[in-house]
Coordinates of C-alpha atoms in Angstrom, one line a residue:
M1 CA 0.1 0.2 0.3
R2 CA 1.5 3.9 -1.2
H3 CA 0.9 6.3 1.4
I4 CA 0.1 9.3 -0.6
L5 CA -0.1 13.4 0.3
V6 CA -1.1 15.9 -2.0
V7 CA -1.0 19.2 -1.3
D8 CA -3.5 22.2 -2.9
H9 CA -4.9 25.1 -2.0
Y10 CA -7.1 24.5 -4.7
E11 CA -9.8 23.1 -3.1
A12 CA -11.0 20.7 -6.7
V13 CA -7.5 20.3 -7.7
G14 CA -6.9 18.9 -4.7
E15 CA -10.3 16.3 -4.6
G16 CA -9.9 15.3 -8.3
T17 CA -6.6 14.5 -7.7
K18 CA -6.6 12.4 -4.8
R19 CA -10.8 10.8 -5.7
L20 CA -7.9 9.7 -9.4
L21 CA -5.5 8.4 -7.1
D22 CA -7.9 6.4 -5.0
E23 CA -9.1 4.6 -7.8
E24 CA -5.5 2.8 -7.3
V25 CA -6.3 -0.8 -5.3
D26 CA -2.7 -0.2 -4.3
F27 CA -3.0 3.7 -3.2
Q28 CA -4.1 5.5 0.3
V29 CA -4.7 9.4 -0.4
T30 CA -4.6 12.4 1.8
F31 CA -5.7 14.8 0.8
L32 CA -4.7 19.0 2.8
C33 CA -5.4 22.3 1.5
S34 CA -2.3 24.2 3.3
S35 CA 1.3 23.4 3.9
E36 CA 1.1 24.3 7.0
A37 CA -1.5 21.2 7.9
A38 CA 1.1 19.3 4.9
L39 CA 3.5 20.3 8.0
E40 CA 2.3 19.0 11.0
V41 CA 0.5 16.6 9.3
I42 CA 3.7 14.3 7.8
E43 CA 5.7 15.1 10.9
K44 CA 3.5 12.5 12.5
Q45 CA 2.2 10.4 9.9
K46 CA 4.2 8.6 7.5
F47 CA 3.7 8.9 3.6
D48 CA 5.6 6.9 0.7
V49 CA 5.0 10.5 -2.2
L50 CA 3.7 13.9 -1.4
L51 CA 2.1 15.2 -4.8
F52 CA 2.1 19.0 -4.0
D53 CA 2.3 22.2 -5.7
L54 CA 4.5 24.7 -5.2
D55 CA 1.9 28.3 -5.5
M56 CA 1.0 27.5 -2.0
P57 CA 0.3 30.7 0.6
V58 CA 2.4 30.6 3.1
I59 CA 5.0 28.6 3.4
R60 CA 5.6 27.6 -1.2
G61 CA 8.3 26.5 -3.3
Q62 CA 11.3 26.1 -1.6
E63 CA 11.1 27.0 1.9
F64 CA 8.4 23.9 2.0
V65 CA 11.0 21.5 0.5
K66 CA 13.2 22.3 2.8
K67 CA 11.0 21.7 5.9
V68 CA 9.4 18.4 4.4
A69 CA 13.0 17.2 3.9
E70 CA 14.0 17.9 7.5
L71 CA 10.6 16.2 8.6
D72 CA 11.1 13.5 6.3
S73 CA 14.5 12.7 4.4
D74 CA 13.2 9.6 3.0
L75 CA 9.7 10.7 1.7
R76 CA 9.4 10.9 -2.7
M77 CA 9.1 15.3 -3.5
M78 CA 6.8 14.8 -6.7
I79 CA 6.1 19.3 -7.7
F80 CA 2.1 19.4 -8.8
T81 CA 2.2 22.0 -11.2
G82 CA 0.5 23.9 -13.5
Y83 CA 3.8 26.0 -14.6
D84 CA 7.2 25.9 -16.7
T85 CA 9.4 24.3 -14.4
E86 CA 12.7 25.2 -16.8
P87 CA 13.7 28.3 -14.7
F88 CA 14.0 25.9 -11.1
F89 CA 14.0 22.6 -12.3
H90 CA 17.6 22.1 -11.7
T91 CA 17.1 23.5 -8.5
F92 CA 14.6 21.4 -6.8
I93 CA 16.4 18.4 -8.0
E94 CA 19.3 19.7 -5.8
L95 CA 17.1 19.9 -3.3
G96 CA 16.2 16.8 -3.1
V97 CA 12.9 16.7 -5.2
S98 CA 12.3 13.8 -6.9
G99 CA 10.6 15.2 -9.9
F100 CA 7.9 17.2 -11.4
V101 CA 4.6 15.9 -13.0
S102 CA 2.0 18.8 -14.7
K103 CA -1.3 19.2 -13.8
T104 CA -2.4 18.5 -17.4
A105 CA -1.0 15.2 -17.4
S106 CA -2.5 12.3 -17.6
K107 CA -4.7 10.1 -15.4
E108 CA -2.7 6.7 -16.5
Q109 CA 0.7 9.5 -16.5
L110 CA -0.2 10.1 -13.2
I111 CA -0.3 7.0 -11.8
A112 CA 2.3 5.7 -13.3
I113 CA 4.3 8.6 -11.3
T114 CA 2.8 8.7 -8.1
A115 CA 3.1 4.2 -7.7
S116 CA 7.0 3.8 -9.4
P117 CA 9.8 3.3 -7.2
R118 CA 11.0 5.5 -4.5
N119 CA 13.6 7.2 -4.7
T120 CA 15.3 5.4 -7.3
E121 CA 15.2 7.7 -10.8
R122 CA 14.0 10.8 -11.1
I123 CA 10.4 11.9 -13.1
V124 CA 9.5 14.5 -15.1
A125 CA 6.4 14.4 -16.2
I126 CA 5.7 17.9 -18.5
S127 CA 2.5 17.5 -19.8
C128 CA -0.3 14.6 -21.4
S129 CA 1.4 14.7 -24.5
L130 CA 5.3 14.0 -23.7
D131 CA 5.9 10.8 -21.7
A132 CA 7.9 10.7 -19.1
V133 CA 11.7 11.5 -18.5
L134 CA 13.0 9.4 -16.2
L135 CA 16.4 10.8 -15.3
T136 CA 19.0 8.1 -13.2
K137 CA 19.0 9.1 -9.7
P138 CA 23.2 11.3 -9.5
E139 CA 25.2 9.3 -7.7
T140 CA 27.1 10.9 -4.6
P141 CA 30.5 10.9 -4.4
N142 CA 30.2 8.2 -1.1
S143 CA 28.7 5.6 -3.4
M144 CA 31.1 6.6 -6.7
K145 CA 34.0 3.8 -6.9
V146 CA 37.6 4.9 -6.7

């Protein structure tokens, strides 16, 4: 069972995403409307995937990612956005985000990305017209052979 936390300040988007993912047998989905509430829940409960919008009121973007990483460094963070990701792509990957998925991605892409193996690869699904792009996770200095 994969425990997924969806965070979006637009209730219709969050509820719709939750309903789509809830249709999968192996998913248990929680939806929250605020980044503050998400941080409180992440502190108390274990999730496999965090699917979140960058443009949240109060705690957003890099600040949110850093706080989530402090609370649960194993949580697979996936940015769920309607915006162009190119300007901030590398910054968020370096902060530990596993990938980006457009709010226009197909149901199949969203399910595949959410169900993919944890922290084994970076994933980007830009839109429903593009296939998901798999990026291998870069080796850390400790894992490189000398």
